[in-house]
Coordinates of N, CA and C and ligand atoms in Angstrom, one line a residue:
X1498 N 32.6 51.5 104.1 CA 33.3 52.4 103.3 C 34.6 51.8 102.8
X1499 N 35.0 51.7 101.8 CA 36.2 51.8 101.1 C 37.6 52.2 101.9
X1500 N 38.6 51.4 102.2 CA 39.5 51.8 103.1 C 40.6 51.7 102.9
X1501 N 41.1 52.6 102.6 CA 42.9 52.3 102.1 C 44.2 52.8 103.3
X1502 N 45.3 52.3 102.7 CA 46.6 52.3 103.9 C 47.4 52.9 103.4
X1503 N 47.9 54.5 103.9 CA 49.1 55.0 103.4 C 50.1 55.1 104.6
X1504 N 51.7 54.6 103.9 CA 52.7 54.1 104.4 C 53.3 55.6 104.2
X1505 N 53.5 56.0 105.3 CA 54.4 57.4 104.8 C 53.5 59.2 105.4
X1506 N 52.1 58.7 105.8 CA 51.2 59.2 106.0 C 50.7 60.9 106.4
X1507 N 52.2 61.2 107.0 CA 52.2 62.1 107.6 C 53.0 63.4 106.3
X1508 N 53.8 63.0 105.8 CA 54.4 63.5 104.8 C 53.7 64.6 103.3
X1509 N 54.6 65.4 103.1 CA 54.0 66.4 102.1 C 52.9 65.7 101.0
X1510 N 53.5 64.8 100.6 CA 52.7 64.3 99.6 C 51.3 63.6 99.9
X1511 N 51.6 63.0 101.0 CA 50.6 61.7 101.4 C 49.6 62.9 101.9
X1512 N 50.2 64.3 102.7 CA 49.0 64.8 103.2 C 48.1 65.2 102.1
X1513 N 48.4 65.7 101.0 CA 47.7 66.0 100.1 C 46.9 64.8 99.3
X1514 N 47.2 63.5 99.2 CA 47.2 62.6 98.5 C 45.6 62.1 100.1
X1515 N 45.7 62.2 100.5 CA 44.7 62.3 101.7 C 43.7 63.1 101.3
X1516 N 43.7 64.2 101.3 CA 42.6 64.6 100.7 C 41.7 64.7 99.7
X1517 N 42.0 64.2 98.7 CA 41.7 63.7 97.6 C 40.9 62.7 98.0
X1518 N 42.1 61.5 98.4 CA 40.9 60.2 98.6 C 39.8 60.3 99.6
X1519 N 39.9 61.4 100.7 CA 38.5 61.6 101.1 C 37.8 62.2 100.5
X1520 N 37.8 63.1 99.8 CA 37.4 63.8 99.0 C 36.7 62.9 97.8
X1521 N 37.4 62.1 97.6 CA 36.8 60.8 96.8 C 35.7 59.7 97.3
X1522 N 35.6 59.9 99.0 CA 35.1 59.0 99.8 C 35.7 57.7 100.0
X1523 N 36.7 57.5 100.2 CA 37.7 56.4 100.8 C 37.9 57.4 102.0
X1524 N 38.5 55.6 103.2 CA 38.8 56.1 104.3 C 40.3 55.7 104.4
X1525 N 40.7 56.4 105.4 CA 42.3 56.7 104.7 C 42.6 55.8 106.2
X1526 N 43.5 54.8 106.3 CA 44.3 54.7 107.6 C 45.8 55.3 107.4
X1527 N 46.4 55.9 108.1 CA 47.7 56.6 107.7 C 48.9 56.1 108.9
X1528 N 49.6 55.3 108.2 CA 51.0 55.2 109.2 C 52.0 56.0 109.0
X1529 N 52.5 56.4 110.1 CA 53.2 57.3 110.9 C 53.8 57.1 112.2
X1530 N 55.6 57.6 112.0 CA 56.0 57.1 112.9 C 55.2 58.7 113.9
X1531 N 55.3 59.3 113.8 CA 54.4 60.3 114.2 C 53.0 61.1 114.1
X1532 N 51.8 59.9 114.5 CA 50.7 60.2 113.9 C 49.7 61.5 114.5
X1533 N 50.4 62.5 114.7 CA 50.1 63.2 115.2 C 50.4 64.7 114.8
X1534 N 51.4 64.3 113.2 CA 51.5 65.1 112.1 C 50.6 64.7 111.0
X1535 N 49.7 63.6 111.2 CA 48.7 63.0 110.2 C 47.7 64.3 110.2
X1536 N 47.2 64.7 108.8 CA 46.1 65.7 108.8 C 45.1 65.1 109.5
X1537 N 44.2 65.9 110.2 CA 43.1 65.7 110.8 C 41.7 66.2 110.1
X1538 N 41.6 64.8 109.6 CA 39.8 65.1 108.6 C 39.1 63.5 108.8
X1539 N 37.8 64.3 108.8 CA 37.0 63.1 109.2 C 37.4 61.9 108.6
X1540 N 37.0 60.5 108.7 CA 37.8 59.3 108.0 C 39.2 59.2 107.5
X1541 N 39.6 59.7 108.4 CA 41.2 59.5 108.6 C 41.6 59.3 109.9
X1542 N 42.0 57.8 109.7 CA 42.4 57.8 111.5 C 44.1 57.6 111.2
X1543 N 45.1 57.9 111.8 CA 46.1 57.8 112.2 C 47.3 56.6 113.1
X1544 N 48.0 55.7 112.9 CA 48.4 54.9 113.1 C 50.0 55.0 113.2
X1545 N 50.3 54.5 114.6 CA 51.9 54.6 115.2 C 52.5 53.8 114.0
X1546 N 53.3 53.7 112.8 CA 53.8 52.7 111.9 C 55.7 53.0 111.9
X1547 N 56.2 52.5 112.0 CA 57.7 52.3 111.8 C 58.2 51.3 110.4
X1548 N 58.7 52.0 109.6 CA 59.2 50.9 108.8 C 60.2 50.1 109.4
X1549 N 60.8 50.2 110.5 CA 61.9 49.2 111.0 C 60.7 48.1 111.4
X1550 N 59.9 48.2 111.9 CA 58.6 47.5 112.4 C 58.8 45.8 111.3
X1551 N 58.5 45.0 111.9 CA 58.4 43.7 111.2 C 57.2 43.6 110.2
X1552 N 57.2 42.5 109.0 CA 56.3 42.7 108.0 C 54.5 42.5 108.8
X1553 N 54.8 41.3 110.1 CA 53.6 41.0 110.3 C 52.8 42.0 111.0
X1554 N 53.9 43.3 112.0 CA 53.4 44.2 112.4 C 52.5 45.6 111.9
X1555 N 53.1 45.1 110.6 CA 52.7 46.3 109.5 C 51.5 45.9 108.8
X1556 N 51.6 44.2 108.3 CA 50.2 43.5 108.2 C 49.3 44.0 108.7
X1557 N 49.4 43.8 110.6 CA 48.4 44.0 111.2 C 47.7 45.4 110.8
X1558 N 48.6 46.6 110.6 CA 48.0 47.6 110.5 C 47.0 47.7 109.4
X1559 N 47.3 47.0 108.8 CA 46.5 46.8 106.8 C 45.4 46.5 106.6
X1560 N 45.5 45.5 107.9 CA 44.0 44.5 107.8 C 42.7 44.9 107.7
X1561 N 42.0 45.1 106.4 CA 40.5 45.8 106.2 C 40.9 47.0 105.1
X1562 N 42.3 47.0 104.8 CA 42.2 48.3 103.7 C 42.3 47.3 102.4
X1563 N 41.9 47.5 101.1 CA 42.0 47.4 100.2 C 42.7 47.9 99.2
X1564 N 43.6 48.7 99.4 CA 44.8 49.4 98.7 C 45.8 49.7 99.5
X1565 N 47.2 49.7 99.3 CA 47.9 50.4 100.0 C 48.9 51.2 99.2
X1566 N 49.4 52.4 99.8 CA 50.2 53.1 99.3 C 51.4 53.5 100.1
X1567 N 52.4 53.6 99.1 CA 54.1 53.8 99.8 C 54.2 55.6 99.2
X1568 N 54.1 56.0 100.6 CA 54.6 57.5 99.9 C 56.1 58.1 100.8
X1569 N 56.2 57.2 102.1 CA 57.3 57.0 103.0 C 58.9 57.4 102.0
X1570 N 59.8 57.8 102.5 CA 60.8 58.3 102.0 C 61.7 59.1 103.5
X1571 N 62.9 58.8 103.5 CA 64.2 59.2 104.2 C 64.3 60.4 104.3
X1572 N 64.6 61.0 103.2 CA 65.2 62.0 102.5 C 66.8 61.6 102.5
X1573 N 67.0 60.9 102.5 CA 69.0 60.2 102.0 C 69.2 60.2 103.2
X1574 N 68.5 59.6 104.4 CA 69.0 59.6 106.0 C 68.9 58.1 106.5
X1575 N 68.0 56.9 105.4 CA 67.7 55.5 106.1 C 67.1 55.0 105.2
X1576 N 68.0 55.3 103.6 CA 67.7 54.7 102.4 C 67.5 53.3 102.5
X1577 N 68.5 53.1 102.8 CA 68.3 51.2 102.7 C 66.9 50.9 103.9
X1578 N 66.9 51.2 104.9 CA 66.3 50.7 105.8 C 64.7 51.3 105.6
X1579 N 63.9 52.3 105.0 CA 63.3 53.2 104.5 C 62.5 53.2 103.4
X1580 N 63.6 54.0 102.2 CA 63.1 53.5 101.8 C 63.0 52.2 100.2
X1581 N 64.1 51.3 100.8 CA 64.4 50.1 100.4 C 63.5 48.9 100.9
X1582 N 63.9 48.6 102.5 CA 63.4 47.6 103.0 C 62.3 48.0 103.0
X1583 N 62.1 49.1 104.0 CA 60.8 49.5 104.5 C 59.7 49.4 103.2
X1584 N 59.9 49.9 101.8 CA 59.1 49.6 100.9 C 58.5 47.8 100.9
X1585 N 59.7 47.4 100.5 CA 59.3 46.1 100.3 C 58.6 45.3 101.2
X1586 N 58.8 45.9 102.4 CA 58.0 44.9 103.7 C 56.8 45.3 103.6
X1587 N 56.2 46.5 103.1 CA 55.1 46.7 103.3 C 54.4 46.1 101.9
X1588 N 55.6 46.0 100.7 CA 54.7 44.5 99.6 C 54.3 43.7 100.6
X1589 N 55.4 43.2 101.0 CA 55.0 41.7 101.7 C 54.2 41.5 102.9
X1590 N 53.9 43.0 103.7 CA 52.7 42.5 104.6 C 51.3 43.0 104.1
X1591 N 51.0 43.9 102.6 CA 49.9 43.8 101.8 C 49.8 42.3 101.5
X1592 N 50.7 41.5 101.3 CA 50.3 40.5 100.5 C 50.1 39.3 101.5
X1593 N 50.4 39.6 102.8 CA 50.4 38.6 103.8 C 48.3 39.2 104.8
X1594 N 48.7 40.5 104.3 CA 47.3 40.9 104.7 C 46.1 40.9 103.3
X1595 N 46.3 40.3 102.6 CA 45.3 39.8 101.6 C 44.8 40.8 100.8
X1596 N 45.8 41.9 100.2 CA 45.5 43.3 99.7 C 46.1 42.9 98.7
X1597 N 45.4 43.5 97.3 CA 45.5 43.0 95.9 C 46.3 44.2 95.4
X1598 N 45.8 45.4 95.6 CA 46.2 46.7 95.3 C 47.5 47.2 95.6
X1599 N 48.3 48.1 94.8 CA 49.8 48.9 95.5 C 49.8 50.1 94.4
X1600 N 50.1 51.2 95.0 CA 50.2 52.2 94.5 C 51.6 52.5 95.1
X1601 N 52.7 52.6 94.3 CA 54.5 52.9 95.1 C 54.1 54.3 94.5
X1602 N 54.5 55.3 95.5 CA 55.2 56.7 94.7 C 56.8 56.2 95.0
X1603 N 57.1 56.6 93.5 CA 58.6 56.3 93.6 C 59.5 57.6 92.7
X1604 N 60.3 57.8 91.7 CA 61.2 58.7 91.6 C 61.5 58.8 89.8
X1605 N 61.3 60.0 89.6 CA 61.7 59.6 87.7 C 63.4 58.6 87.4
X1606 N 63.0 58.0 86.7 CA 63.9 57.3 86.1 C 64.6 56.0 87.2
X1607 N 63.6 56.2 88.3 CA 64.5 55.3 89.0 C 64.9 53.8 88.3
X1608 N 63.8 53.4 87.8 CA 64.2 52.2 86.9 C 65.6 52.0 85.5
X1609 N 66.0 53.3 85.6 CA 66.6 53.5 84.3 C 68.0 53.9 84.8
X1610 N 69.1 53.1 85.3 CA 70.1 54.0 85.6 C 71.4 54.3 85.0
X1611 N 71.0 54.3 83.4 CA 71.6 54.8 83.0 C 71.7 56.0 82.5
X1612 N 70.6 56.9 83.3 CA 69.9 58.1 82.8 C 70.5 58.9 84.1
X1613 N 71.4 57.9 85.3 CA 71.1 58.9 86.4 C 72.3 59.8 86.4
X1614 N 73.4 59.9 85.5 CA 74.4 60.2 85.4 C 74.2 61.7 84.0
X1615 N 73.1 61.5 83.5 CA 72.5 62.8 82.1 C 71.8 63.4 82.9
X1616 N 71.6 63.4 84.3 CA 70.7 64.5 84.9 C 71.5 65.2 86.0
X1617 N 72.2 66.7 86.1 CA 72.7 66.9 87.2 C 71.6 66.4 88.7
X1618 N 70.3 67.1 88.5 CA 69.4 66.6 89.7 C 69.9 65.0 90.2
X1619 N 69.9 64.6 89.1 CA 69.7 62.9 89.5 C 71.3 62.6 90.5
X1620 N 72.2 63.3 89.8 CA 73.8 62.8 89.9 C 74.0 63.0 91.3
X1621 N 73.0 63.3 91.9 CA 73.7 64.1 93.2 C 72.6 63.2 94.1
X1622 N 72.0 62.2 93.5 CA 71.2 61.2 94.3 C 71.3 59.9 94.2
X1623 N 72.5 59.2 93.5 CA 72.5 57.6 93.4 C 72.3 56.9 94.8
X1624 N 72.2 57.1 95.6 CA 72.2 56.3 96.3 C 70.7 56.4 96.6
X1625 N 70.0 57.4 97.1 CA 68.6 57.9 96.9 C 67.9 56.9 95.5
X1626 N 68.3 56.8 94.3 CA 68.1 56.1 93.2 C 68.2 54.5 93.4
X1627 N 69.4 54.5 93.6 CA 69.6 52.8 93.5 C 68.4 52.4 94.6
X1628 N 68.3 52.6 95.7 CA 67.3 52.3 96.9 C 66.1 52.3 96.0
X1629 N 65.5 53.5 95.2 CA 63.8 52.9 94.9 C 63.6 51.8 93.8
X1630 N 65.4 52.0 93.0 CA 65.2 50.9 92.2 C 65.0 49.6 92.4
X1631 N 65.5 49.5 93.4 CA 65.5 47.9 94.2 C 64.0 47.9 94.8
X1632 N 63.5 49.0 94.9 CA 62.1 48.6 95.7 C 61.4 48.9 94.6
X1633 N 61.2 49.4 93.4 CA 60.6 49.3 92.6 C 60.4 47.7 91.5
X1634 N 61.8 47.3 91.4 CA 62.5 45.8 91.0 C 61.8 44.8 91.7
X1635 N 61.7 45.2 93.1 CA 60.9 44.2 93.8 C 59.5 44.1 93.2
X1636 N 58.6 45.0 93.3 CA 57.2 44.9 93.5 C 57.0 44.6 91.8
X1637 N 57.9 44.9 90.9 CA 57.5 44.4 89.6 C 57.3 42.7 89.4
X1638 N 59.1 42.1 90.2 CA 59.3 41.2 89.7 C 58.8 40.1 90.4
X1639 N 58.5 40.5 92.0 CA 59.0 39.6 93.3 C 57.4 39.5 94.1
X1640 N 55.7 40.2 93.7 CA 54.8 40.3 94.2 C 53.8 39.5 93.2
X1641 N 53.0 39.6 93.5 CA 51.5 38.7 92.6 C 50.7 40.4 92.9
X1642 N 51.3 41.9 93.2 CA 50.3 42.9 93.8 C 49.9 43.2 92.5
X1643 N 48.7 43.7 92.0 CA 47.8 44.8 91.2 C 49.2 46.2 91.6
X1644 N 49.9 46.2 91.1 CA 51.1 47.6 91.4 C 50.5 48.9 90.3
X1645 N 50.4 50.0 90.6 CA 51.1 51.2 89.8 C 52.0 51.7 90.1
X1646 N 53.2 51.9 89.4 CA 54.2 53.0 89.9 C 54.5 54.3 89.4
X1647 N 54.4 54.9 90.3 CA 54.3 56.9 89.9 C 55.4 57.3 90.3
X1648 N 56.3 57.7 89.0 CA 57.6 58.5 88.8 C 57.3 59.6 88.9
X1649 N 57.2 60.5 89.4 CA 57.5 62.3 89.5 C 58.6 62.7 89.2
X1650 N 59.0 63.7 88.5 CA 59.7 64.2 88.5 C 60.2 65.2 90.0
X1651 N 61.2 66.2 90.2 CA 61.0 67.1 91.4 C 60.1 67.8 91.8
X1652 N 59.8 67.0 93.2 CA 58.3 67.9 93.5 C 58.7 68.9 94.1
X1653 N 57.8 70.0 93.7 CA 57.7 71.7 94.4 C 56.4 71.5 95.1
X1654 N 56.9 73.1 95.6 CA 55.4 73.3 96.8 C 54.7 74.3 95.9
X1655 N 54.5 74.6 94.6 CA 53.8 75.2 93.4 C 52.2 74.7 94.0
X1656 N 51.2 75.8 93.8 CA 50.0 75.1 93.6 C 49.6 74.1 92.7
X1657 N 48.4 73.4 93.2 CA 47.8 72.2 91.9 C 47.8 73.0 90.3
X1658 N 47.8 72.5 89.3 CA 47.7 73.2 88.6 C 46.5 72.0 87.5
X1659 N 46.5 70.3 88.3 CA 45.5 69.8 87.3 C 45.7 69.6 86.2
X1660 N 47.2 70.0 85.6 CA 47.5 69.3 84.5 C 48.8 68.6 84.4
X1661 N 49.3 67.7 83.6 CA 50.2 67.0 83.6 C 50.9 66.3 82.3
X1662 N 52.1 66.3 81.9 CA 52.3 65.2 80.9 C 53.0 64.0 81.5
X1663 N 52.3 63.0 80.9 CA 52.7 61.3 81.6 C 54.0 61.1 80.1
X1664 N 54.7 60.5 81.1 CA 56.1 60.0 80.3 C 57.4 60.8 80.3
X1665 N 58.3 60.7 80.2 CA 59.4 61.8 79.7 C 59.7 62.9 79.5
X1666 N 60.4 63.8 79.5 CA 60.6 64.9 79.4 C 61.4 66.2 79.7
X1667 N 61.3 67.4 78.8 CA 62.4 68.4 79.5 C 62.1 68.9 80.7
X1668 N 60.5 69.0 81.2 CA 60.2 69.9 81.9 C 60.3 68.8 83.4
X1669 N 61.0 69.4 84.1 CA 61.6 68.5 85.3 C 60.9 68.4 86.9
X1670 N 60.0 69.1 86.9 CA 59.2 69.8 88.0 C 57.7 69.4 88.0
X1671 N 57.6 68.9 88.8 CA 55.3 68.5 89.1 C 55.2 69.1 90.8
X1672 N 54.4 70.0 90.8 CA 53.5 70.3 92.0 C 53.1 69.5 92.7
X1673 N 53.5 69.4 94.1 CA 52.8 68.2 94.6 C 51.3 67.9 95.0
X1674 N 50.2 68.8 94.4 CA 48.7 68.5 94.5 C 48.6 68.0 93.4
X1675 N 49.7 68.0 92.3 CA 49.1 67.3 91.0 C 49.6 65.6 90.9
X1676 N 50.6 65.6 91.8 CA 51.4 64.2 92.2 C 50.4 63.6 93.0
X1677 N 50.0 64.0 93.7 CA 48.9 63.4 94.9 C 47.2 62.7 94.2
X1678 N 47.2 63.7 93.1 CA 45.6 63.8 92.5 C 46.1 62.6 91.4
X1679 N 47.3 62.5 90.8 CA 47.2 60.9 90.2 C 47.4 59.9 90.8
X1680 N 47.5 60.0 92.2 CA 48.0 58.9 92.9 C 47.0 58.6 93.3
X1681 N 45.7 59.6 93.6 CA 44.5 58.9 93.9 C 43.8 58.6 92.8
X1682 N 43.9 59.1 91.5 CA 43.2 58.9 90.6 C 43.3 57.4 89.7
X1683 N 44.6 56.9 90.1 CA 45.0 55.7 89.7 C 44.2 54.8 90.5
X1684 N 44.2 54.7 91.5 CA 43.7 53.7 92.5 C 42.7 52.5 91.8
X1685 N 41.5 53.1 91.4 CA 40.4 52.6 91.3 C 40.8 52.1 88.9
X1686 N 41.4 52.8 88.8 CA 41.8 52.3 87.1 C 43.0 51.1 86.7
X1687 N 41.9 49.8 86.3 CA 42.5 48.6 86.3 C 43.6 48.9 84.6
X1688 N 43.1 49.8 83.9 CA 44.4 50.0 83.1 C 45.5 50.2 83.6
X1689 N 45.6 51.1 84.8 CA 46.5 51.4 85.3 C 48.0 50.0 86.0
X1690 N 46.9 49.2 86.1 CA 47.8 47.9 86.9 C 48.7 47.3 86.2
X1691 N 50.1 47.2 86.7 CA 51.2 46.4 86.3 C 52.2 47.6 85.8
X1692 N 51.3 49.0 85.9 CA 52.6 50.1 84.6 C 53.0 51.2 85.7
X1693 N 54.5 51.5 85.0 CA 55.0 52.4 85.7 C 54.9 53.9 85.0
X1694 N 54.5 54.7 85.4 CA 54.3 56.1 84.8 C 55.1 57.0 85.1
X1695 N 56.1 57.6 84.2 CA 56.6 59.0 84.9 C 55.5 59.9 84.5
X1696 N 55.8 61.0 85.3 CA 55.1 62.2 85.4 C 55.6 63.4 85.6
X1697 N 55.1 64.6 84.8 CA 55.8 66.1 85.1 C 55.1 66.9 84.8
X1698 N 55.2 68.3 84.7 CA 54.0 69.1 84.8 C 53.7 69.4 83.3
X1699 N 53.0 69.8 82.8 CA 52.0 70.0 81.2 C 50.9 70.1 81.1
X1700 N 50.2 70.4 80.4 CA 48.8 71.1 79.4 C 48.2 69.9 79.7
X1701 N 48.0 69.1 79.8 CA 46.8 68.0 79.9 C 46.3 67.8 81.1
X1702 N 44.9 68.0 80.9 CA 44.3 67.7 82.5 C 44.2 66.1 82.6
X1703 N 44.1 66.3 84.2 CA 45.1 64.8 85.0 C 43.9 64.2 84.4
X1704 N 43.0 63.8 84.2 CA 41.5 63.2 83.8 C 42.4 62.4 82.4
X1705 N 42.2 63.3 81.4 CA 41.8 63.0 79.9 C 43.5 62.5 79.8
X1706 N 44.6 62.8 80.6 CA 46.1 62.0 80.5 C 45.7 60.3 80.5
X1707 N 45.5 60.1 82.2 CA 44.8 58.9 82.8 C 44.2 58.0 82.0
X1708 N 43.0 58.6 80.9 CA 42.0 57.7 79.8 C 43.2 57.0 79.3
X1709 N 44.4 57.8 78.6 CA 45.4 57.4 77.4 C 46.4 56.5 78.3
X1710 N 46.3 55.5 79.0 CA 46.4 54.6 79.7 C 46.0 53.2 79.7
Ligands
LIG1933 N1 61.6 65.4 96.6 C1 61.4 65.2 95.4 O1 61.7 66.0 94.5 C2 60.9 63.8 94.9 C3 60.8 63.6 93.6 C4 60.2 62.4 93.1 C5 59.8 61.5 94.1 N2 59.9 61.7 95.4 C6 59.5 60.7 96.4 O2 58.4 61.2 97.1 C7 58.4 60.8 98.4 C8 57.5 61.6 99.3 O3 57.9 63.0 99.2 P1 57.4 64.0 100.3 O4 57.9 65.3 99.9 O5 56.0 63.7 100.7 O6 58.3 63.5 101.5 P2 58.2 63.8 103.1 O7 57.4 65.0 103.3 O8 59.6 63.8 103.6 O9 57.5 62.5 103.7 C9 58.1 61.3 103.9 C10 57.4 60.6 105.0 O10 58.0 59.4 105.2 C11 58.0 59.2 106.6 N3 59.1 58.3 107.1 C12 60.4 58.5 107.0 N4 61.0 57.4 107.6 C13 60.1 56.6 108.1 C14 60.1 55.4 108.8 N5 61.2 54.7 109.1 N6 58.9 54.8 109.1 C15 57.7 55.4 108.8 N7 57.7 56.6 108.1 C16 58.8 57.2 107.8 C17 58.2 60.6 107.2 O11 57.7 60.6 108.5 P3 58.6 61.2 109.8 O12 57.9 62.4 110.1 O13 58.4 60.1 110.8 O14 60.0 61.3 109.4 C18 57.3 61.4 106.3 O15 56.0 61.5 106.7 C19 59.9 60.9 98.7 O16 60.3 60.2 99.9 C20 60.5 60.4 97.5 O17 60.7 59.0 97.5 C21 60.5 62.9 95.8

């Protein structure tokens, strides 16, 4: 079976973003510094992971997945070490563990900081910002990975709603079953490789957005 590595595992997004990919038929390994918040569904096993953990340690965890995903995040408590370093070690132990694939969830506009100062939301997170930009900067400029990177706008606990507009925009808000359902949906779409996507909520179902890619 098809096996992929989410970095962050236990978390709102990644739990959702889990069921999907089993739901897809991938088997999910999930690191966690607490695997014991990891949902419990068949083909999901659960793994002790620390991003303080060394690159080769995190390697080891990798070995046999064919995708990995960063959905790991601080909340502004261990930005740099989190999710700065922590991102980037886990490029470099995908790539020391022979994984072609990267899916980063990362943050609207984080690439753009000159936008972070026209968004109250944003203004009250530079440091939160500059951190994914450096880990987004990385995995564009500094890997050989197959990357997608998924900008959300602010996620709510709103139900799925299965639709979405990719790119820019007024509407500032995505549900997190609909953030999860392109993060699986991306996986397996070689258009998708090398591009960074924002995303927010809208009239287009996640399917027929994805094609226009
Ligand atoms: N909130 C927003 O509006 C928003 C908008 C756009 C993008 N995002 C991005 O989406 C990400 C995921 O959001 P979410 O709501 O799913 O976050 P979440 O529920 O807080 O999940 C983050 C996960 O990261 C883990 N983690 C933290 N530090 C770690 C470490 N040192 N080693 C290993 N795991 C660690 C946490 O596990 P523990 O239980 O061990 O702490 C948790 O499972 C955010 O981090 C952010 O980058 C958020």
């Amino acid at each position: 079976m098809k096996q992929v590595f989410i970095a962050g595992g236990s978390g709102r997004v990644a739990t959702e973003l889990i069921r999907y990919l089993v739901a897809s038929g991938y088997a999910v390994v999930a690191g966690a510094r607490h695997p014991e918040r990891v949902v419990q569904l068949t083909g999901v096993s659960a793994v002790k992971m620390d991003l303080h953990d060394g690159v080769d340690q995190l390697a080891q965890l990798m070995h046999g997945s064919l995708a990995v995903y960063f959905t790991a995040g601080s909340r502004g408590k261990d930005l740099l070490q989190t999710d700065a370093m922590g991102a980037v070690k886990t490029m470099q132990a995908a790539e020391t563990a022979g994984i072609k694939r990267y899916v980063m969830l990362s943050s609207m506009y984080a690439l753009q900081p000159a936008k972070w100062s026209q968004y109250p939301a944003l203004a009250n997170i530079t440091d939160y910002n500059i951190a994914k930009f450096f880990a987004d900067r990385y995995l564009i400029d500094n890997t050989q990975l197959d990357y997608t990177i998924i900008q959300p706008a602010t996620l709510t606990e709103k139900p799925a709603t299965g639709k979405v507009t990719l790119g820019e925009g007024d509407d500032t808000t995505n549900p997190i079953p609909d953030v999860a359902r392109v993060l699986a949906d991306v996986l397996p779409l070689k258009p998708a490789y090398g591009q960074v996507i924002m995303m927010r909520s809208g009239q287009t179902p996640i399917g027929q957005a994805l094609k226009q890619l």
